[in-house]
Amino acid sequence: MKKTVLLFLLCSAPAAAREDHAQMDHAAMGHGAMNHDSAMDRGVMHGLLGGYAMSREASGTSWQPQAAPHEAIHLSADDWMVMLHGRVTAVADSQSGPRGDSQIFSSSMVMGMAARDLGNGGTLGLKAMLSGDPFMGRRGYPLLLAAGETADGVSHLVDRQHPHDLLMELAATYSKPLSATDSLFLYAGYPGEPALGPSAYMHRASAVDNPATPLSHHWLDSTHITFGVVTAGWVHDRWKLEVSQFTGREPDQHRFNFDRARFDSTAARVSFNPSEHWSLQVSAGWLNSPEGLAPDENERRLTASASYYRRFDFGALAATLAVGNKHLSDGHDTSAFLLEAQYKPDDAWTVFTRAESIRSAELIPEPGPRSAGQVTVGLTHDWRLSDNWKFGVGALHAFAFAPGSRLAPYGDSPRGTMGFVRLIAE
């Protein structure tokens, strides 16, 4: 925990070159807005992958609604534009029933991005993201109905959410405009995120204030940490077509190291933002040996999602609807459905909710997939400490709908509760 906070503070410390913090109106900042004398005005104020507003970009090469906030600490150094963002959350977690558990843990994330326009008209971008999750231990934290990856390399983690790797992203992008509305781009990461699924949940405007990982994570966006990714794409106005070659194997139980890059899997995604309030995507992935505990099993994954963000006179609303399907080479099909939303009446308060349904073969020691689900409601309140820092407290309660099992029962009406405090730099 001390190491995590130290890293967070170092990456977010004030600097003489810092611009005043604001939710920048990137929609007004295209290629033509960069002809002034200051370093910030000369720097990149458009997206890394094209000439649209930077607020359209989320995790990896994914898109979100362009109207969504893109909050960060903005710095400039010569011709480079730099953005920093981070958060530390301390959680008291209690999951009920015979398969539940209680734990106090901390999760954290710090992100940095640097970009500059090159003399040939192209744009170079560098991205890095670190997490303090490994310090909570290999078994992660209790979360009823969650399953995926392993803590010991021998057995699956069930009813627990695995920690993220220390290094979540280390990536570079290069884009080249072809016209006012068209560009080609290349993304490479080790680790990075392939063109598969919606934006990773910790970057979605509809999920950012909920400290619990979605149960549907491993059907939708579990590839957001992949050790070896190369993505090539084409942007045409509000459309984006991209193809990735990447490592299909999920990260192993050793959370501080680099896993071997294999580049043995393929994904393709089509994204469309019909207006500044919407972002749509459909994607497909062919994953080679994704599970280390089932190395002979391959997977075909399909996802589709729609994300929405809009500011009204009475507050801001963000929502995401997503579905995912896995077809395994052993013949099994499993699936997930997600509907989540956040409403902010003002800068201080956030109300969030999430409804999920999954069909999983990992939850109970009986053959075949079984259905399960969960509904979560929560509330947070933040106090702004300065332009760049805020402190918040919150709580959530989850109602689980668990599959029946005589071998490993969940008990009657299992529940999950989390109380949390957090510190955010933006």
Coordinates of C-alpha atoms in Angstrom, one line a residue:
M1 CA 0.0 0.0 0.0
K2 CA 2.8 2.5 0.9
K3 CA 4.6 1.7 -2.4
T4 CA 1.4 2.2 -4.3
V5 CA 0.7 5.6 -2.7
L6 CA 4.3 6.7 -3.3
L7 CA 4.1 5.8 -6.9
F8 CA 0.8 7.6 -7.3
L9 CA 2.1 10.8 -5.6
L10 CA 5.3 10.9 -7.7
C11 CA 3.4 10.5 -11.0
S12 CA 0.9 13.2 -10.0
A13 CA 3.1 15.8 -8.3
P14 CA 2.6 19.5 -9.3
A15 CA 5.0 20.9 -11.8
A16 CA 5.8 24.5 -12.9
A17 CA 4.6 23.8 -16.4
R18 CA 1.1 22.5 -15.2
E19 CA -1.9 24.1 -16.9
D20 CA -4.9 25.0 -14.8
H21 CA -7.0 21.9 -14.3
A22 CA -10.3 21.9 -16.3
Q23 CA -12.5 19.5 -18.1
M24 CA -11.2 20.6 -21.5
D25 CA -13.6 21.0 -24.3
H26 CA -11.7 18.8 -26.8
A27 CA -14.6 18.9 -29.3
A28 CA -13.4 22.4 -30.2
M29 CA -9.8 21.4 -30.7
G30 CA -8.9 19.8 -34.0
H31 CA -5.8 19.9 -36.2
G32 CA -6.4 23.5 -37.1
A33 CA -6.2 24.8 -33.5
M34 CA -2.5 24.3 -33.1
N35 CA -0.8 27.3 -34.6
H36 CA 0.0 29.4 -31.5
D37 CA 3.3 30.0 -29.8
S38 CA 2.9 28.2 -26.5
A39 CA 4.0 24.6 -26.2
M40 CA 0.5 23.5 -25.2
D41 CA -1.0 25.1 -28.3
R42 CA 1.7 23.5 -30.5
G43 CA 1.1 20.1 -28.9
V44 CA -1.5 17.4 -29.8
M45 CA -5.0 18.5 -29.0
H46 CA -6.7 15.9 -31.2
G47 CA -7.0 12.1 -30.8
L48 CA -4.0 9.9 -31.0
L49 CA -5.6 7.9 -33.8
G50 CA -7.2 10.7 -35.9
G51 CA -8.3 14.3 -36.2
Y52 CA -11.4 14.0 -33.9
A53 CA -11.6 15.3 -30.3
M54 CA -9.3 13.5 -27.8
S55 CA -12.3 12.9 -25.5
R56 CA -13.5 10.1 -27.9
E57 CA -10.6 7.9 -26.9
A58 CA -10.7 5.4 -24.0
S59 CA -8.6 2.4 -23.1
G60 CA -6.3 0.9 -25.7
T61 CA -7.6 1.9 -29.1
S62 CA -11.3 1.8 -28.0
W63 CA -13.7 4.7 -28.3
Q64 CA -16.2 6.2 -25.9
P65 CA -18.9 8.9 -26.5
Q66 CA -17.1 12.0 -27.4
A67 CA -19.1 14.1 -25.0
A68 CA -17.8 12.0 -22.0
P69 CA -15.4 13.7 -19.6
H70 CA -11.7 13.3 -20.3
E71 CA -10.3 14.5 -17.0
A72 CA -6.6 14.6 -16.3
I73 CA -3.7 16.8 -15.2
H74 CA -2.4 18.5 -18.3
L75 CA 1.3 19.4 -18.7
S76 CA 3.4 20.5 -21.5
A77 CA 7.1 20.1 -22.3
D78 CA 8.5 21.5 -25.5
D79 CA 6.3 20.0 -28.3
W80 CA 5.0 17.2 -26.0
M81 CA 1.5 17.2 -24.5
V82 CA 1.3 15.1 -21.3
M83 CA -1.7 13.9 -19.3
L84 CA -1.7 12.2 -15.9
H85 CA -4.5 10.6 -14.0
G86 CA -4.6 8.3 -10.9
R87 CA -6.6 7.0 -8.0
V88 CA -6.2 5.0 -4.8
T89 CA -9.2 3.2 -3.3
A90 CA -9.3 1.5 0.1
V91 CA -12.2 -1.0 0.3
A92 CA -13.9 -2.9 3.2
D93 CA -15.5 -5.9 1.4
S94 CA -18.0 -8.4 2.8
Q95 CA -19.6 -11.2 0.7
S96 CA -22.3 -13.3 2.5
G97 CA -23.1 -17.0 2.5
P98 CA -21.0 -20.2 2.8
R99 CA -18.9 -19.2 -0.2
G100 CA -18.5 -15.6 0.8
D101 CA -15.6 -13.9 2.7
S102 CA -14.5 -10.5 4.1
Q103 CA -11.4 -8.5 3.4
I104 CA -10.0 -5.1 3.5
F105 CA -7.9 -4.3 0.5
S106 CA -6.6 -1.4 -1.7
S107 CA -6.8 -1.1 -5.4
S108 CA -5.0 1.7 -7.4
M109 CA -4.1 2.9 -10.8
V110 CA -1.9 5.6 -12.3
M111 CA -1.9 6.5 -16.0
G112 CA 0.3 8.7 -18.1
M113 CA 0.1 9.7 -21.8
A114 CA 2.5 11.8 -23.9
A115 CA 1.9 12.8 -27.5
R116 CA 3.4 15.1 -30.1
D117 CA 2.8 15.9 -33.7
L118 CA 5.7 15.0 -36.1
G119 CA 7.0 17.0 -38.9
N120 CA 5.6 14.6 -41.5
G121 CA 2.0 15.2 -40.4
G122 CA 1.8 12.1 -38.2
T123 CA 1.2 11.9 -34.5
L124 CA 3.2 9.9 -32.0
G125 CA 1.7 8.8 -28.7
L126 CA 3.1 7.0 -25.7
K127 CA 0.9 5.4 -23.0
A128 CA 1.7 3.8 -19.6
M129 CA -0.5 2.5 -16.8
L130 CA 0.5 0.9 -13.5
S131 CA -1.6 -0.7 -10.8
G132 CA -1.0 -1.4 -7.1
D133 CA -3.3 -4.4 -7.2
P134 CA -0.6 -7.1 -6.8
F135 CA 0.1 -5.8 -3.3
M136 CA -3.4 -7.1 -2.2
G137 CA -2.1 -10.7 -2.8
R138 CA -2.5 -13.3 -5.6
R139 CA -6.0 -14.2 -4.5
G140 CA -7.4 -10.8 -5.1
Y141 CA -10.5 -9.9 -3.2
P142 CA -13.9 -11.6 -2.5
L143 CA -16.6 -11.2 -5.1
L144 CA -19.4 -13.7 -5.3
L145 CA -20.0 -15.3 -8.8
A146 CA -16.7 -13.9 -10.2
A147 CA -14.4 -16.4 -11.9
G148 CA -11.3 -16.3 -14.0
E149 CA -7.5 -16.7 -14.0
T150 CA -5.6 -18.4 -11.2
A151 CA -3.8 -17.5 -8.0
D152 CA -1.5 -20.5 -7.8
G153 CA -1.2 -21.9 -11.3
V154 CA -3.2 -25.0 -10.3
S155 CA -6.8 -24.1 -9.6
H156 CA -9.3 -21.5 -10.9
L157 CA -10.1 -18.4 -8.8
V158 CA -13.9 -18.7 -8.0
D159 CA -15.9 -16.1 -6.0
R160 CA -12.9 -13.9 -6.0
Q161 CA -11.6 -11.2 -8.4
H162 CA -8.0 -11.6 -9.4
P163 CA -5.6 -8.6 -9.1
H164 CA -4.4 -6.8 -12.1
D165 CA -0.7 -6.9 -13.1
L166 CA 1.6 -4.2 -11.8
L167 CA 2.2 -3.1 -15.4
M168 CA -1.2 -2.8 -17.2
E169 CA -0.1 -1.0 -20.3
L170 CA 3.1 0.1 -22.0
A171 CA 2.2 1.1 -25.5
A172 CA 3.0 3.4 -28.5
T173 CA 0.8 4.7 -31.3
Y174 CA 1.5 6.3 -34.6
S175 CA -1.2 7.8 -36.8
K176 CA -1.0 9.5 -40.2
P177 CA -3.8 11.6 -41.6
L178 CA -4.9 10.9 -45.2
S179 CA -7.5 13.7 -45.4
A180 CA -9.5 15.9 -43.0
T181 CA -11.7 12.8 -42.1
D182 CA -9.4 9.8 -42.7
S183 CA -6.3 8.4 -41.0
L184 CA -4.3 5.2 -40.7
F185 CA -2.9 4.2 -37.3
L186 CA -0.6 1.6 -35.7
Y187 CA -0.7 0.6 -32.0
A188 CA 1.8 -1.7 -30.3
G189 CA 1.8 -2.7 -26.6
Y190 CA 3.7 -5.0 -24.2
P191 CA 1.3 -5.1 -22.4
G192 CA -1.5 -3.6 -24.4
E193 CA -5.1 -4.0 -25.3
P194 CA -6.3 -5.6 -28.6
A195 CA -9.3 -4.5 -30.6
L196 CA -11.8 -6.7 -28.8
G197 CA -14.7 -5.6 -26.7
P198 CA -15.8 -2.3 -25.3
S199 CA -13.6 0.0 -23.3
A200 CA -12.1 -1.6 -20.2
Y201 CA -14.5 -1.2 -17.3
M202 CA -12.2 1.1 -15.2
H203 CA -12.2 3.6 -18.1
R204 CA -15.9 3.5 -18.9
A205 CA -17.8 6.6 -17.9
S206 CA -20.7 4.3 -16.8
A207 CA -18.4 2.3 -14.4
V208 CA -15.6 4.4 -13.2
D209 CA -17.0 5.1 -9.7
N210 CA -18.0 1.5 -9.0
P211 CA -15.0 -0.3 -7.3
A212 CA -16.3 -3.8 -8.0
T213 CA -15.2 -5.6 -11.2
P214 CA -18.1 -6.6 -13.4
L215 CA -18.9 -10.3 -13.5
S216 CA -19.0 -10.0 -17.3
H217 CA -15.4 -8.9 -17.4
H218 CA -14.1 -12.1 -18.8
W219 CA -16.7 -12.1 -21.7
L220 CA -16.2 -8.4 -22.6
D221 CA -12.9 -6.7 -21.8
S222 CA -10.6 -9.2 -20.1
T223 CA -8.0 -8.8 -22.8
H224 CA -7.2 -5.2 -21.7
I225 CA -3.9 -6.5 -20.3
T226 CA -2.3 -8.6 -23.0
F227 CA 1.4 -9.2 -23.2
G228 CA 2.0 -8.6 -26.9
V229 CA -0.4 -6.6 -29.1
V230 CA -0.1 -5.0 -32.5
T231 CA -3.2 -3.3 -34.0
A232 CA -3.6 -1.6 -37.4
G233 CA -6.6 0.5 -38.2
W234 CA -8.4 3.0 -40.4
V235 CA -10.5 5.9 -39.1
H236 CA -13.1 7.5 -41.4
D237 CA -14.9 10.3 -39.7
R238 CA -17.2 8.6 -37.2
W239 CA -16.1 5.1 -38.2
K240 CA -13.1 3.0 -37.1
L241 CA -12.0 -0.4 -38.5
E242 CA -9.1 -2.2 -36.8
V243 CA -7.4 -5.6 -36.7
S244 CA -5.1 -6.9 -33.9
Q245 CA -2.6 -9.7 -33.7
F246 CA -2.0 -10.5 -30.0
T247 CA -1.2 -13.0 -27.3
G248 CA -4.2 -15.1 -26.5
R249 CA -3.0 -16.4 -23.1
E250 CA -4.3 -14.5 -20.1
P251 CA -1.7 -13.1 -17.6
D252 CA -0.4 -15.7 -15.3
Q253 CA -0.4 -15.6 -11.5
H254 CA 2.9 -13.8 -11.3
R255 CA 1.7 -10.2 -11.3
F256 CA 5.0 -8.3 -11.2
N257 CA 6.7 -9.8 -14.3
F258 CA 6.4 -9.8 -18.1
D259 CA 4.7 -12.8 -19.7
R260 CA 5.9 -14.3 -22.9
A261 CA 4.6 -12.6 -26.1
R262 CA 3.1 -15.1 -28.5
F263 CA 1.1 -13.2 -31.1
D264 CA -1.0 -16.3 -31.8
S265 CA -4.5 -14.7 -31.7
T266 CA -6.5 -12.4 -33.9
A267 CA -9.3 -9.8 -33.3
A268 CA -11.2 -7.3 -35.4
R269 CA -13.5 -4.5 -34.3
V270 CA -15.8 -2.0 -36.0
S271 CA -16.6 1.1 -34.0
F272 CA -19.2 3.8 -34.9
N273 CA -20.0 7.1 -33.0
P274 CA -23.2 8.3 -34.6
S275 CA -23.2 11.4 -32.5
E276 CA -21.1 12.9 -29.6
H277 CA -23.4 11.1 -27.1
W278 CA -23.1 7.6 -28.5
S279 CA -20.4 5.0 -29.1
L280 CA -21.1 1.6 -30.7
Q281 CA -18.9 -1.4 -31.4
V282 CA -19.0 -5.0 -32.5
S283 CA -15.9 -7.2 -32.3
A284 CA -14.8 -10.8 -32.7
G285 CA -11.7 -12.5 -31.4
W286 CA -10.1 -15.9 -32.0
L287 CA -8.0 -16.6 -28.9
N288 CA -5.4 -19.4 -28.9
S289 CA -5.1 -21.2 -25.6
P290 CA -6.3 -18.3 -23.4
E291 CA -6.5 -20.3 -20.1
G292 CA -3.2 -21.6 -18.6
L293 CA -5.2 -24.3 -16.8
A294 CA -6.7 -25.5 -20.1
P295 CA -3.9 -25.0 -22.6
D296 CA -5.5 -27.2 -25.3
E297 CA -8.7 -25.2 -25.4
N298 CA -9.2 -22.3 -27.8
E299 CA -11.9 -19.7 -27.8
R300 CA -14.0 -17.6 -30.3
R301 CA -15.3 -14.5 -28.6
L302 CA -18.0 -12.1 -29.9
T303 CA -19.0 -8.8 -28.3
A304 CA -21.3 -5.9 -29.0
S305 CA -21.9 -2.8 -27.0
A306 CA -23.5 0.7 -26.9
S307 CA -22.3 3.5 -24.6
Y308 CA -24.1 6.7 -23.9
Y309 CA -23.1 10.0 -22.2
R310 CA -25.0 13.2 -21.9
R311 CA -25.1 16.3 -19.7
F312 CA -28.5 17.6 -18.8
D313 CA -29.6 20.7 -16.8
F314 CA -30.2 18.3 -13.9
G315 CA -26.9 16.3 -14.1
A316 CA -24.9 13.9 -16.3
L317 CA -25.9 10.4 -17.3
A318 CA -23.6 7.6 -18.5
A319 CA -24.8 4.2 -19.5
T320 CA -23.5 1.0 -21.3
L321 CA -25.3 -2.0 -22.7
A322 CA -23.0 -4.9 -23.7
V323 CA -23.3 -8.6 -24.5
G324 CA -20.5 -11.2 -25.0
N325 CA -20.3 -14.8 -26.1
K326 CA -17.6 -17.4 -25.8
H327 CA -17.6 -20.5 -28.0
L328 CA -14.9 -22.9 -26.6
S329 CA -13.2 -25.6 -28.7
D330 CA -14.6 -28.2 -26.4
G331 CA -18.1 -27.4 -27.7
H332 CA -19.4 -25.3 -24.7
D333 CA -20.9 -21.9 -25.2
T334 CA -21.0 -19.3 -22.4
S335 CA -22.3 -15.7 -22.4
A336 CA -22.8 -12.5 -20.5
F337 CA -25.1 -9.5 -20.5
L338 CA -24.3 -6.2 -18.9
L339 CA -26.3 -3.0 -18.3
E340 CA -24.7 -0.3 -16.1
A341 CA -25.2 3.4 -15.5
Q342 CA -24.0 6.3 -13.5
Y343 CA -25.8 9.6 -12.7
K344 CA -24.1 12.7 -11.4
P345 CA -26.5 15.4 -10.3
D346 CA -23.4 17.6 -9.5
D347 CA -19.6 17.3 -9.1
A348 CA -20.0 15.9 -5.6
W349 CA -22.5 13.1 -5.8
T350 CA -22.7 9.9 -8.0
V351 CA -25.3 7.2 -8.0
F352 CA -24.4 4.0 -9.9
T353 CA -26.0 0.7 -10.7
R354 CA -25.2 -2.4 -12.6
A355 CA -27.3 -5.4 -13.7
E356 CA -25.5 -8.5 -15.1
S357 CA -26.4 -12.0 -16.2
I358 CA -23.7 -14.7 -17.0
R359 CA -23.7 -18.3 -18.1
S360 CA -20.6 -19.9 -16.7
A361 CA -19.1 -23.3 -16.4
E362 CA -16.6 -22.3 -13.6
L363 CA -18.9 -21.5 -10.7
I364 CA -19.9 -24.9 -9.5
P365 CA -18.1 -28.3 -9.6
E366 CA -20.8 -29.8 -11.9
P367 CA -20.6 -30.3 -15.6
G368 CA -22.0 -27.7 -18.0
P369 CA -22.6 -24.0 -17.9
R370 CA -25.0 -22.5 -15.3
S371 CA -26.8 -19.2 -15.2
A372 CA -26.1 -16.6 -12.5
G373 CA -26.6 -12.8 -12.1
Q374 CA -26.2 -9.8 -9.9
V375 CA -27.8 -6.4 -9.4
T376 CA -25.6 -3.7 -7.8
V377 CA -26.6 -0.2 -6.5
G378 CA -24.2 2.3 -4.9
L379 CA -23.5 5.9 -4.0
T380 CA -20.4 8.1 -3.7
H381 CA -19.7 11.6 -2.4
D382 CA -16.5 13.5 -3.3
W383 CA -14.9 16.6 -1.8
R384 CA -12.6 18.6 -4.0
L385 CA -9.3 19.3 -2.2
S386 CA -7.8 21.4 -5.0
D387 CA -8.1 21.8 -8.7
N388 CA -6.4 18.5 -9.2
W389 CA -7.3 16.4 -6.2
K390 CA -10.5 15.1 -4.7
F391 CA -11.3 12.7 -1.8
G392 CA -14.4 10.6 -1.7
V393 CA -16.4 8.0 0.3
G394 CA -18.9 5.5 -1.0
A395 CA -20.8 2.3 -0.5
L396 CA -22.5 -0.4 -2.6
H397 CA -24.7 -3.3 -2.1
A398 CA -25.1 -6.3 -4.5
F399 CA -27.9 -8.8 -4.8
A400 CA -26.6 -12.1 -6.2
F401 CA -28.7 -14.7 -8.1
A402 CA -26.6 -17.8 -7.7
P403 CA -26.9 -21.2 -9.3
G404 CA -28.0 -24.0 -7.0
S405 CA -25.5 -26.7 -6.1
R406 CA -25.5 -29.5 -3.5
L407 CA -21.7 -29.8 -3.7
A408 CA -20.9 -26.1 -3.2
P409 CA -24.0 -24.1 -2.2
Y410 CA -24.2 -20.3 -2.1
G411 CA -26.9 -20.3 0.5
D412 CA -30.1 -18.3 0.6
S413 CA -30.1 -14.8 -1.0
P414 CA -26.3 -14.2 -1.1
R415 CA -25.3 -10.5 -0.8
G416 CA -22.2 -8.4 -1.2
T417 CA -21.4 -5.1 0.5
M418 CA -18.5 -2.7 0.0
G419 CA -17.6 0.5 1.8
F420 CA -14.7 2.5 0.4
V421 CA -12.7 5.7 0.5
R422 CA -10.6 7.1 -2.4
L423 CA -8.2 9.7 -3.4
I424 CA -8.3 10.9 -7.1
A425 CA -5.8 13.0 -9.1
E426 CA -7.2 14.4 -12.3

